[in-house]
Tab-separated table of N, CA and C in Angstrom:
chain	number	residue	atom	x	y	z
A	1	MET	N	-9.232	2.743	27.643
A	1	MET	CA	-9.303	3.886	26.779
A	1	MET	C	-10.413	3.568	25.735
A	2	GLU	N	-11.345	4.470	25.572
A	2	GLU	CA	-12.463	4.359	24.642
A	2	GLU	C	-12.119	4.991	23.315
A	3	ASP	N	-12.622	4.389	22.222
A	3	ASP	CA	-12.407	4.982	20.897
A	3	ASP	C	-13.742	5.145	20.198
A	4	GLU	N	-13.711	5.643	18.983
A	4	GLU	CA	-14.936	5.925	18.243
A	4	GLU	C	-15.701	4.614	17.976
A	5	VAL	N	-14.998	3.483	17.771
A	5	VAL	CA	-15.692	2.219	17.525
A	5	VAL	C	-16.453	1.767	18.762
A	6	ASP	N	-15.907	2.010	19.979
A	6	ASP	CA	-16.634	1.654	21.132
A	6	ASP	C	-17.979	2.409	21.195
A	7	ARG	N	-17.938	3.665	20.840
A	7	ARG	CA	-19.163	4.510	20.850
A	7	ARG	C	-20.168	4.006	19.760
A	8	LEU	N	-19.623	3.654	18.644
A	8	LEU	CA	-20.489	3.143	17.513
A	8	LEU	C	-21.132	1.825	17.979
A	9	VAL	N	-20.360	0.910	18.506
A	9	VAL	CA	-20.879	-0.405	18.876
A	9	VAL	C	-21.916	-0.240	20.005
A	10	ALA	N	-21.649	0.636	20.984
A	10	ALA	CA	-22.595	0.856	22.047
A	10	ALA	C	-23.909	1.393	21.523
A	11	ALA	N	-23.848	2.312	20.525
A	11	ALA	CA	-25.048	2.818	19.943
A	11	ALA	C	-25.838	1.762	19.227
A	12	TRP	N	-25.167	0.869	18.468
A	12	TRP	CA	-25.869	-0.205	17.760
A	12	TRP	C	-26.424	-1.193	18.767
A	13	ARG	N	-25.760	-1.479	19.835
A	13	ARG	CA	-26.296	-2.440	20.832
A	13	ARG	C	-27.556	-1.831	21.450
A	14	ARG	N	-27.568	-0.518	21.687
A	14	ARG	CA	-28.694	0.125	22.235
A	14	ARG	C	-29.873	0.092	21.207
A	15	GLU	N	-29.611	0.461	19.982
A	15	GLU	CA	-30.621	0.601	18.953
A	15	GLU	C	-31.090	-0.777	18.346
A	16	ARG	N	-30.134	-1.730	18.289
A	16	ARG	CA	-30.480	-3.057	17.643
A	16	ARG	C	-29.953	-4.146	18.556
A	17	PRO	N	-30.543	-4.329	19.753
A	17	PRO	CA	-30.061	-5.360	20.654
A	17	PRO	C	-30.253	-6.765	20.086
A	18	ASP	N	-31.074	-6.902	19.028
A	18	ASP	CA	-31.305	-8.155	18.417
A	18	ASP	C	-30.162	-8.643	17.475
A	19	LEU	N	-29.212	-7.741	17.202
A	19	LEU	CA	-28.120	-8.086	16.297
A	19	LEU	C	-26.841	-8.258	17.119
A	20	ASP	N	-26.006	-9.217	16.643
A	20	ASP	CA	-24.668	-9.423	17.205
A	20	ASP	C	-23.730	-8.488	16.442
A	21	VAL	N	-23.321	-7.411	17.057
A	21	VAL	CA	-22.462	-6.406	16.396
A	21	VAL	C	-21.006	-6.635	16.710
A	22	GLU	N	-20.642	-7.741	17.259
A	22	GLU	CA	-19.237	-7.971	17.618
A	22	GLU	C	-18.244	-7.851	16.440
A	23	PRO	N	-18.565	-8.264	15.183
A	23	PRO	CA	-17.612	-8.048	14.082
A	23	PRO	C	-17.205	-6.600	13.917
A	24	LEU	N	-18.104	-5.669	14.303
A	24	LEU	CA	-17.755	-4.262	14.166
A	24	LEU	C	-16.586	-3.879	15.057
A	25	GLU	N	-16.455	-4.578	16.206
A	25	GLU	CA	-15.375	-4.245	17.123
A	25	GLU	C	-14.019	-4.448	16.524
A	26	VAL	N	-13.895	-5.380	15.640
A	26	VAL	CA	-12.560	-5.655	14.965
A	26	VAL	C	-12.541	-4.941	13.607
A	27	LEU	N	-13.517	-5.192	12.742
A	27	LEU	CA	-13.417	-4.776	11.356
A	27	LEU	C	-13.599	-3.284	11.208
A	28	SER	N	-14.459	-2.653	12.055
A	28	SER	CA	-14.551	-1.196	11.984
A	28	SER	C	-13.218	-0.547	12.348
A	29	ARG	N	-12.520	-1.149	13.340
A	29	ARG	CA	-11.251	-0.612	13.696
A	29	ARG	C	-10.187	-0.816	12.547
A	30	VAL	N	-10.241	-1.936	11.894
A	30	VAL	CA	-9.358	-2.182	10.768
A	30	VAL	C	-9.645	-1.138	9.665
A	31	SER	N	-10.930	-0.913	9.396
A	31	SER	CA	-11.352	0.052	8.372
A	31	SER	C	-10.863	1.475	8.738
A	32	ARG	N	-11.079	1.878	9.974
A	32	ARG	CA	-10.633	3.201	10.440
A	32	ARG	C	-9.128	3.332	10.363
A	33	LEU	N	-8.462	2.282	10.808
A	33	LEU	CA	-7.007	2.288	10.751
A	33	LEU	C	-6.492	2.409	9.305
A	34	ALA	N	-7.151	1.733	8.402
A	34	ALA	CA	-6.761	1.819	6.979
A	34	ALA	C	-6.871	3.232	6.469
A	35	ARG	N	-7.915	3.938	6.887
A	35	ARG	CA	-8.062	5.359	6.439
A	35	ARG	C	-6.979	6.217	7.049
A	36	HIS	N	-6.669	6.014	8.327
A	36	HIS	CA	-5.571	6.776	8.962
A	36	HIS	C	-4.217	6.433	8.267
A	37	LEU	N	-3.978	5.182	8.004
A	37	LEU	CA	-2.737	4.835	7.308
A	37	LEU	C	-2.650	5.397	5.908
A	38	ASP	N	-3.797	5.418	5.231
A	38	ASP	CA	-3.816	6.036	3.883
A	38	ASP	C	-3.375	7.495	3.953
A	39	ARG	N	-3.897	8.243	4.912
A	39	ARG	CA	-3.540	9.669	5.101
A	39	ARG	C	-2.086	9.778	5.423
A	40	ALA	N	-1.559	8.988	6.349
A	40	ALA	CA	-0.157	9.002	6.754
A	40	ALA	C	0.763	8.683	5.543
A	41	ARG	N	0.384	7.745	4.765
A	41	ARG	CA	1.143	7.366	3.589
A	41	ARG	C	1.172	8.449	2.556
A	42	ARG	N	0.008	9.060	2.298
A	42	ARG	CA	-0.024	10.167	1.344
A	42	ARG	C	0.894	11.304	1.755
A	43	LEU	N	0.919	11.617	3.071
A	43	LEU	CA	1.818	12.629	3.586
A	43	LEU	C	3.270	12.249	3.425
A	44	ALA	N	3.621	11.036	3.695
A	44	ALA	CA	4.985	10.545	3.550
A	44	ALA	C	5.409	10.641	2.091
A	45	PHE	N	4.571	10.266	1.188
A	45	PHE	CA	4.906	10.275	-0.230
A	45	PHE	C	4.965	11.702	-0.751
A	46	ALA	N	4.049	12.566	-0.304
A	46	ALA	CA	4.013	13.965	-0.751
A	46	ALA	C	5.329	14.681	-0.406
A	47	GLU	N	5.943	14.302	0.725
A	47	GLU	CA	7.211	14.869	1.080
A	47	GLU	C	8.301	14.601	0.083
A	48	HIS	N	8.061	13.623	-0.758
A	48	HIS	CA	9.065	13.214	-1.786
A	48	HIS	C	8.450	13.441	-3.217
A	49	GLN	N	7.414	14.277	-3.237
A	49	GLN	CA	6.733	14.642	-4.485
A	49	GLN	C	6.286	13.417	-5.276
A	50	LEU	N	5.688	12.459	-4.511
A	50	LEU	CA	5.168	11.241	-5.144
A	50	LEU	C	3.727	11.059	-4.748
A	51	GLU	N	2.929	10.498	-5.687
A	51	GLU	CA	1.592	10.042	-5.404
A	51	GLU	C	1.684	8.584	-4.966
A	52	PRO	N	0.674	8.083	-4.209
A	52	PRO	CA	0.736	6.675	-3.813
A	52	PRO	C	0.923	5.710	-4.949
A	53	TRP	N	0.271	5.923	-6.085
A	53	TRP	CA	0.433	5.018	-7.184
A	53	TRP	C	1.876	5.094	-7.763
A	54	GLU	N	2.515	6.255	-7.735
A	54	GLU	CA	3.848	6.395	-8.212
A	54	GLU	C	4.794	5.578	-7.275
A	55	PHE	N	4.551	5.694	-5.995
A	55	PHE	CA	5.337	4.950	-5.017
A	55	PHE	C	5.218	3.410	-5.280
A	56	ASP	N	3.945	2.974	-5.541
A	56	ASP	CA	3.736	1.539	-5.826
A	56	ASP	C	4.565	1.054	-7.007
A	57	VAL	N	4.559	1.781	-8.094
A	57	VAL	CA	5.250	1.333	-9.310
A	57	VAL	C	6.783	1.449	-9.050
A	58	LEU	N	7.229	2.557	-8.514
A	58	LEU	CA	8.691	2.725	-8.282
A	58	LEU	C	9.237	1.672	-7.340
A	59	THR	N	8.480	1.371	-6.270
A	59	THR	CA	9.022	0.420	-5.314
A	59	THR	C	8.860	-1.045	-5.832
A	60	SER	N	7.933	-1.294	-6.744
A	60	SER	CA	7.842	-2.603	-7.356
A	60	SER	C	9.167	-2.829	-8.190
A	61	LEU	N	9.553	-1.814	-8.913
A	61	LEU	CA	10.812	-1.896	-9.695
A	61	LEU	C	12.001	-1.995	-8.718
A	62	ARG	N	12.024	-1.228	-7.684
A	62	ARG	CA	13.160	-1.211	-6.735
A	62	ARG	C	13.295	-2.561	-6.059
A	63	ARG	N	12.196	-3.200	-5.681
A	63	ARG	CA	12.256	-4.523	-5.017
A	63	ARG	C	12.737	-5.619	-5.959
A	64	ALA	N	12.585	-5.378	-7.275
A	64	ALA	CA	13.004	-6.350	-8.285
A	64	ALA	C	14.518	-6.625	-8.239
A	65	GLY	N	15.267	-5.685	-7.644
A	65	GLY	CA	16.730	-5.799	-7.589
A	65	GLY	C	17.349	-5.358	-8.894
A	66	ALA	N	18.707	-5.202	-8.860
A	66	ALA	CA	19.374	-4.714	-10.034
A	66	ALA	C	19.108	-5.655	-11.197
A	67	PRO	N	18.828	-5.162	-12.371
A	67	PRO	CA	18.922	-3.742	-12.833
A	67	PRO	C	17.622	-2.965	-12.667
A	68	TYR	N	16.791	-3.351	-11.736
A	68	TYR	CA	15.581	-2.601	-11.338
A	68	TYR	C	14.636	-2.399	-12.521
A	69	GLN	N	14.258	-3.522	-13.111
A	69	GLN	CA	13.376	-3.477	-14.299
A	69	GLN	C	12.397	-4.652	-14.252
A	70	LEU	N	11.223	-4.412	-14.825
A	70	LEU	CA	10.194	-5.403	-14.932
A	70	LEU	C	9.440	-5.110	-16.224
A	71	SER	N	8.726	-6.139	-16.685
A	71	SER	CA	7.860	-5.917	-17.866
A	71	SER	C	6.584	-5.253	-17.358
A	72	PRO	N	5.867	-4.602	-18.260
A	72	PRO	CA	4.567	-4.014	-17.836
A	72	PRO	C	3.622	-5.050	-17.245
A	73	GLY	N	3.655	-6.258	-17.781
A	73	GLY	CA	2.836	-7.328	-17.226
A	73	GLY	C	3.168	-7.687	-15.787
A	74	GLN	N	4.476	-7.718	-15.498
A	74	GLN	CA	4.877	-7.999	-14.116
A	74	GLN	C	4.458	-6.844	-13.223
A	75	LEU	N	4.536	-5.668	-13.688
A	75	LEU	CA	4.031	-4.476	-12.886
A	75	LEU	C	2.525	-4.542	-12.661
A	76	LEU	N	1.772	-5.013	-13.655
A	76	LEU	CA	0.311	-5.204	-13.484
A	76	LEU	C	0.036	-6.162	-12.374
A	77	THR	N	0.728	-7.302	-12.321
A	77	THR	CA	0.581	-8.296	-11.316
A	77	THR	C	0.809	-7.740	-9.902
A	78	GLN	N	1.879	-6.932	-9.784
A	78	GLN	CA	2.274	-6.412	-8.515
A	78	GLN	C	1.393	-5.260	-7.994
A	79	THR	N	0.888	-4.476	-8.917
A	79	THR	CA	0.106	-3.284	-8.517
A	79	THR	C	-1.441	-3.398	-8.677
A	80	LEU	N	-1.848	-4.528	-9.268
A	80	LEU	CA	-3.276	-4.828	-9.374
A	80	LEU	C	-4.073	-3.749	-10.108
A	81	VAL	N	-3.546	-3.244	-11.216
A	81	VAL	CA	-4.286	-2.283	-12.070
A	81	VAL	C	-4.438	-2.882	-13.439
A	82	THR	N	-5.256	-2.192	-14.256
A	82	THR	CA	-5.505	-2.676	-15.614
A	82	THR	C	-4.320	-2.302	-16.531
A	83	SER	N	-4.263	-2.926	-17.690
A	83	SER	CA	-3.207	-2.655	-18.634
A	83	SER	C	-3.216	-1.199	-19.083
A	84	GLY	N	-4.375	-0.669	-19.351
A	84	GLY	CA	-4.447	0.768	-19.753
A	84	GLY	C	-4.004	1.690	-18.684
A	85	THR	N	-4.353	1.391	-17.470
A	85	THR	CA	-3.931	2.223	-16.322
A	85	THR	C	-2.403	2.169	-16.180
A	86	MET	N	-1.834	0.937	-16.301
A	86	MET	CA	-0.377	0.810	-16.178
A	86	MET	C	0.327	1.555	-17.299
A	87	THR	N	-0.182	1.461	-18.532
A	87	THR	CA	0.455	2.229	-19.639
A	87	THR	C	0.475	3.711	-19.320
A	88	ASN	N	-0.616	4.239	-18.841
A	88	ASN	CA	-0.685	5.621	-18.437
A	88	ASN	C	0.304	5.962	-17.321
A	89	ARG	N	0.419	5.106	-16.383
A	89	ARG	CA	1.288	5.368	-15.227
A	89	ARG	C	2.775	5.351	-15.700
A	90	ILE	N	3.070	4.402	-16.540
A	90	ILE	CA	4.466	4.295	-17.031
A	90	ILE	C	4.806	5.590	-17.855
A	91	ASP	N	3.850	6.002	-18.702
A	91	ASP	CA	4.041	7.243	-19.507
A	91	ASP	C	4.304	8.461	-18.572
A	92	ARG	N	3.539	8.576	-17.536
A	92	ARG	CA	3.674	9.717	-16.631
A	92	ARG	C	5.000	9.642	-15.853
A	93	LEU	N	5.374	8.501	-15.434
A	93	LEU	CA	6.643	8.338	-14.701
A	93	LEU	C	7.880	8.595	-15.592
A	94	ALA	N	7.698	8.184	-16.882
A	94	ALA	CA	8.797	8.372	-17.836
A	94	ALA	C	8.924	9.891	-18.102
A	95	LYS	N	7.816	10.602	-18.231
A	95	LYS	CA	7.865	12.054	-18.400
A	95	LYS	C	8.594	12.766	-17.280
A	96	LYS	N	8.429	12.217	-16.064
A	96	LYS	CA	9.105	12.842	-14.904
A	96	LYS	C	10.586	12.391	-14.793
A	97	GLY	N	10.999	11.482	-15.658
A	97	GLY	CA	12.371	11.002	-15.586
A	97	GLY	C	12.619	10.004	-14.516
A	98	LEU	N	11.585	9.318	-14.074
A	98	LEU	CA	11.732	8.334	-12.967
A	98	LEU	C	11.870	6.915	-13.483
A	99	VAL	N	11.417	6.665	-14.728
A	99	VAL	CA	11.573	5.321	-15.322
A	99	VAL	C	11.912	5.519	-16.813
A	100	LEU	N	12.461	4.471	-17.361
A	100	LEU	CA	12.719	4.447	-18.826
A	100	LEU	C	12.059	3.195	-19.393
A	101	ARG	N	11.634	3.305	-20.667
A	101	ARG	CA	11.174	2.104	-21.398
A	101	ARG	C	12.361	1.679	-22.254
A	102	GLU	N	12.608	0.390	-22.191
A	102	GLU	CA	13.693	-0.168	-22.979
A	102	GLU	C	13.220	-1.439	-23.699
A	103	PRO	N	13.768	-1.731	-24.880
A	103	PRO	CA	13.381	-2.976	-25.582
A	103	PRO	C	13.708	-4.221	-24.718
A	104	ASP	N	12.873	-5.181	-24.771
A	104	ASP	CA	13.152	-6.428	-24.047
A	104	ASP	C	14.059	-7.277	-24.947
A	105	PRO	N	15.298	-7.586	-24.477
A	105	PRO	CA	16.206	-8.330	-25.300
A	105	PRO	C	15.741	-9.775	-25.573
A	106	ASN	N	14.765	-10.274	-24.814
A	106	ASN	CA	14.263	-11.603	-25.009
A	106	ASN	C	12.975	-11.625	-25.844
A	107	ASP	N	12.430	-10.463	-26.162
A	107	ASP	CA	11.141	-10.410	-26.907
A	107	ASP	C	11.160	-9.168	-27.715
A	108	ARG	N	11.287	-9.275	-29.017
A	108	ARG	CA	11.454	-8.131	-29.899
A	108	ARG	C	10.259	-7.181	-29.821
A	109	ARG	N	9.099	-7.697	-29.517
A	109	ARG	CA	7.905	-6.813	-29.405
A	109	ARG	C	7.733	-6.251	-28.002
A	110	GLY	N	8.430	-6.772	-27.009
A	110	GLY	CA	8.183	-6.376	-25.627
A	110	GLY	C	9.063	-5.240	-25.180
A	111	VAL	N	8.700	-4.676	-24.061
A	111	VAL	CA	9.491	-3.617	-23.433
A	111	VAL	C	9.726	-3.951	-21.990
A	112	LEU	N	10.724	-3.388	-21.447
A	112	LEU	CA	10.966	-3.438	-19.969
A	112	LEU	C	10.957	-2.042	-19.451
A	113	VAL	N	10.469	-1.922	-18.246
A	113	VAL	CA	10.394	-0.599	-17.571
A	113	VAL	C	11.543	-0.630	-16.541
A	114	ARG	N	12.423	0.374	-16.592
A	114	ARG	CA	13.553	0.360	-15.678
A	114	ARG	C	13.603	1.645	-14.920
A	115	LEU	N	13.935	1.581	-13.620
A	115	LEU	CA	14.114	2.710	-12.795
A	115	LEU	C	15.303	3.526	-13.219
A	116	THR	N	15.143	4.850	-13.264
A	116	THR	CA	16.299	5.734	-13.444
A	116	THR	C	16.982	5.915	-12.089
A	117	GLU	N	18.117	6.511	-12.078
A	117	GLU	CA	18.790	6.815	-10.818
A	117	GLU	C	17.907	7.684	-9.925
A	118	GLU	N	17.313	8.698	-10.553
A	118	GLU	CA	16.410	9.581	-9.791
A	118	GLU	C	15.215	8.801	-9.233
A	119	GLY	N	14.644	7.882	-10.044
A	119	GLY	CA	13.527	7.061	-9.596
A	119	GLY	C	13.927	6.198	-8.419
A	120	GLN	N	15.140	5.643	-8.500
A	120	GLN	CA	15.613	4.823	-7.355
A	120	GLN	C	15.802	5.643	-6.153
A	121	ASP	N	16.365	6.843	-6.250
A	121	ASP	CA	16.607	7.718	-5.136
A	121	ASP	C	15.274	8.106	-4.477
A	122	ARG	N	14.300	8.432	-5.309
A	122	ARG	CA	12.981	8.849	-4.795
A	122	ARG	C	12.295	7.712	-4.099
A	123	ALA	N	12.355	6.477	-4.667
A	123	ALA	CA	11.761	5.328	-4.059
A	123	ALA	C	12.401	5.011	-2.685
A	124	ASP	N	13.758	5.063	-2.661
A	124	ASP	CA	14.452	4.786	-1.405
A	124	ASP	C	14.125	5.841	-0.347
A	125	GLU	N	14.110	7.138	-0.682
A	125	GLU	CA	13.807	8.164	0.258
A	125	GLU	C	12.400	8.102	0.758
A	126	ALA	N	11.444	7.851	-0.155
A	126	ALA	CA	10.042	7.775	0.268
A	126	ALA	C	9.773	6.560	1.143
A	127	LEU	N	10.470	5.437	0.827
A	127	LEU	CA	10.316	4.243	1.668
A	127	LEU	C	10.859	4.511	3.110
A	128	ALA	N	12.013	5.196	3.204
A	128	ALA	CA	12.551	5.507	4.536
A	128	ALA	C	11.582	6.427	5.276
A	129	GLY	N	10.997	7.398	4.598
A	129	GLY	CA	10.020	8.297	5.263
A	129	GLY	C	8.804	7.530	5.742
A	130	LEU	N	8.291	6.640	4.839
A	130	LEU	CA	7.133	5.854	5.183
A	130	LEU	C	7.404	4.958	6.399
A	131	LEU	N	8.564	4.317	6.438
A	131	LEU	CA	8.886	3.445	7.521
A	131	LEU	C	8.972	4.190	8.881
A	132	ALA	N	9.542	5.383	8.794
A	132	ALA	CA	9.594	6.202	10.013
A	132	ALA	C	8.210	6.518	10.519
A	133	GLN	N	7.270	6.862	9.622
A	133	GLN	CA	5.921	7.169	10.051
A	133	GLN	C	5.232	5.927	10.625
A	134	GLU	N	5.432	4.803	9.961
A	134	GLU	CA	4.777	3.584	10.385
A	134	GLU	C	5.347	3.077	11.705
A	135	ARG	N	6.642	3.240	11.957
A	135	ARG	CA	7.201	2.895	13.243
A	135	ARG	C	6.572	3.740	14.372
A	136	ALA	N	6.369	5.002	14.081
A	136	ALA	CA	5.702	5.914	15.034
A	136	ALA	C	4.283	5.445	15.324
A	137	ILE	N	3.577	5.009	14.290
A	137	ILE	CA	2.190	4.555	14.495
A	137	ILE	C	2.146	3.271	15.403
A	138	LEU	N	3.158	2.432	15.245
A	138	LEU	CA	3.223	1.172	16.024
A	138	LEU	C	3.908	1.304	17.344
A	139	ALA	N	4.418	2.486	17.675
A	139	ALA	CA	5.243	2.653	18.871
A	139	ALA	C	4.589	2.220	20.185
A	140	GLU	N	3.290	2.281	20.213
A	140	GLU	CA	2.563	1.910	21.444
A	140	GLU	C	2.539	0.439	21.711
A	141	LEU	N	2.914	-0.328	20.662
A	141	LEU	CA	2.826	-1.796	20.817
A	141	LEU	C	4.256	-2.360	21.064
A	142	SER	N	4.359	-3.379	21.873
A	142	SER	CA	5.644	-4.035	22.109
A	142	SER	C	5.977	-4.857	20.867
A	143	THR	N	7.206	-5.297	20.827
A	143	THR	CA	7.607	-6.160	19.694
A	143	THR	C	6.741	-7.414	19.595
A	144	ALA	N	6.490	-8.041	20.765
A	144	ALA	CA	5.639	-9.201	20.804
A	144	ALA	C	4.218	-8.900	20.306
A	145	GLN	N	3.700	-7.792	20.701
A	145	GLN	CA	2.324	-7.388	20.253
A	145	GLN	C	2.343	-7.155	18.758
A	146	ARG	N	3.368	-6.519	18.203
A	146	ARG	CA	3.415	-6.292	16.769
A	146	ARG	C	3.455	-7.615	16.025
A	147	HIS	N	4.212	-8.561	16.528
A	147	HIS	CA	4.303	-9.866	15.850
A	147	HIS	C	2.981	-10.595	15.960
A	148	GLU	N	2.321	-10.508	17.097
A	148	GLU	CA	1.048	-11.178	17.255
A	148	GLU	C	0.026	-10.542	16.349
A	149	LEU	N	-0.051	-9.224	16.287
A	149	LEU	CA	-0.970	-8.530	15.396
A	149	LEU	C	-0.721	-8.879	13.943
A	150	ALA	N	0.533	-8.908	13.555
A	150	ALA	CA	0.864	-9.251	12.179
A	150	ALA	C	0.343	-10.656	11.835
A	151	GLY	N	0.509	-11.610	12.757
A	151	GLY	CA	0.051	-12.975	12.505
A	151	GLY	C	-1.438	-13.056	12.405
A	152	LEU	N	-2.137	-12.340	13.312
A	152	LEU	CA	-3.617	-12.329	13.224
A	152	LEU	C	-4.139	-11.728	11.970
A	153	LEU	N	-3.519	-10.578	11.563
A	153	LEU	CA	-3.959	-9.937	10.309
A	153	LEU	C	-3.663	-10.808	9.123
A	154	ARG	N	-2.546	-11.517	9.183
A	154	ARG	CA	-2.139	-12.428	8.076
A	154	ARG	C	-3.284	-13.502	7.902
A	155	GLN	N	-3.749	-14.000	9.016
A	155	GLN	CA	-4.871	-15.017	9.005
A	155	GLN	C	-6.079	-14.452	8.239
A	156	LEU	N	-6.349	-13.173	8.427
A	156	LEU	CA	-7.520	-12.618	7.797
A	156	LEU	C	-7.274	-12.247	6.319
A	157	THR	N	-6.063	-11.782	6.010
A	157	THR	CA	-5.783	-11.336	4.594
A	157	THR	C	-5.340	-12.468	3.673
A	158	ALA	N	-4.719	-13.513	4.173
A	158	ALA	CA	-4.210	-14.581	3.327
A	158	ALA	C	-5.274	-15.170	2.393
A	159	PRO	N	-6.465	-15.466	2.896
A	159	PRO	CA	-7.449	-16.043	1.940
A	159	PRO	C	-7.785	-15.098	0.761
A	160	PHE	N	-7.748	-13.775	1.011
A	160	PHE	CA	-8.020	-12.831	-0.098
A	160	PHE	C	-6.821	-12.770	-1.028
A	161	ASP	N	-5.612	-12.763	-0.462
A	161	ASP	CA	-4.388	-12.678	-1.280
A	161	ASP	C	-4.118	-13.872	-2.061
A	162	ASN	N	-4.614	-15.020	-1.676
A	162	ASN	CA	-4.238	-16.263	-2.328
A	162	ASN	C	-5.375	-16.855	-3.194
A	163	VAL	N	-6.298	-15.985	-3.628
A	163	VAL	CA	-7.335	-16.381	-4.499
A	163	VAL	C	-6.796	-16.392	-5.952
A	164	PRO	N	-6.896	-17.522	-6.611
A	164	PRO	CA	-6.350	-17.613	-8.018
A	164	PRO	C	-7.086	-16.586	-8.888
A	165	GLY	N	-6.308	-16.033	-9.883
A	165	GLY	CA	-6.920	-15.170	-10.871
A	165	GLY	C	-6.618	-13.749	-10.566
């Protein structure tokens, strides 16, 4: 079965036979897949009236376990955004009734961000919808193939994910 990357690679081999375009065979597919996944995720989240960034914050809190709260600094670490961006996101989620700001009992100047019941419900429902979509995307692969692909992708992403700072 031929895909768009096969056509792209063939064209480059014809036009630039002097270049080794083999990396395109893997990384162009990863890039295209990322765009398709982004669209699928946006659709899954929209069904639950969530933006991708809202899903990221809500599920960070949900994964924290009861009482489903984190400091803004912990949320920054998990979502990889700036402090100003996180403040804005927390404000917007609080307006929607999905999170609450509460004083940090261990730091008089600090606050904790906690999921409301509605925020937890939305996070849980959106996650279930996302997983259903992602299972459908992976349906063509056997369990062994999915495990192999996960391991190969881990090899590529781990160096980026484990850079200090």
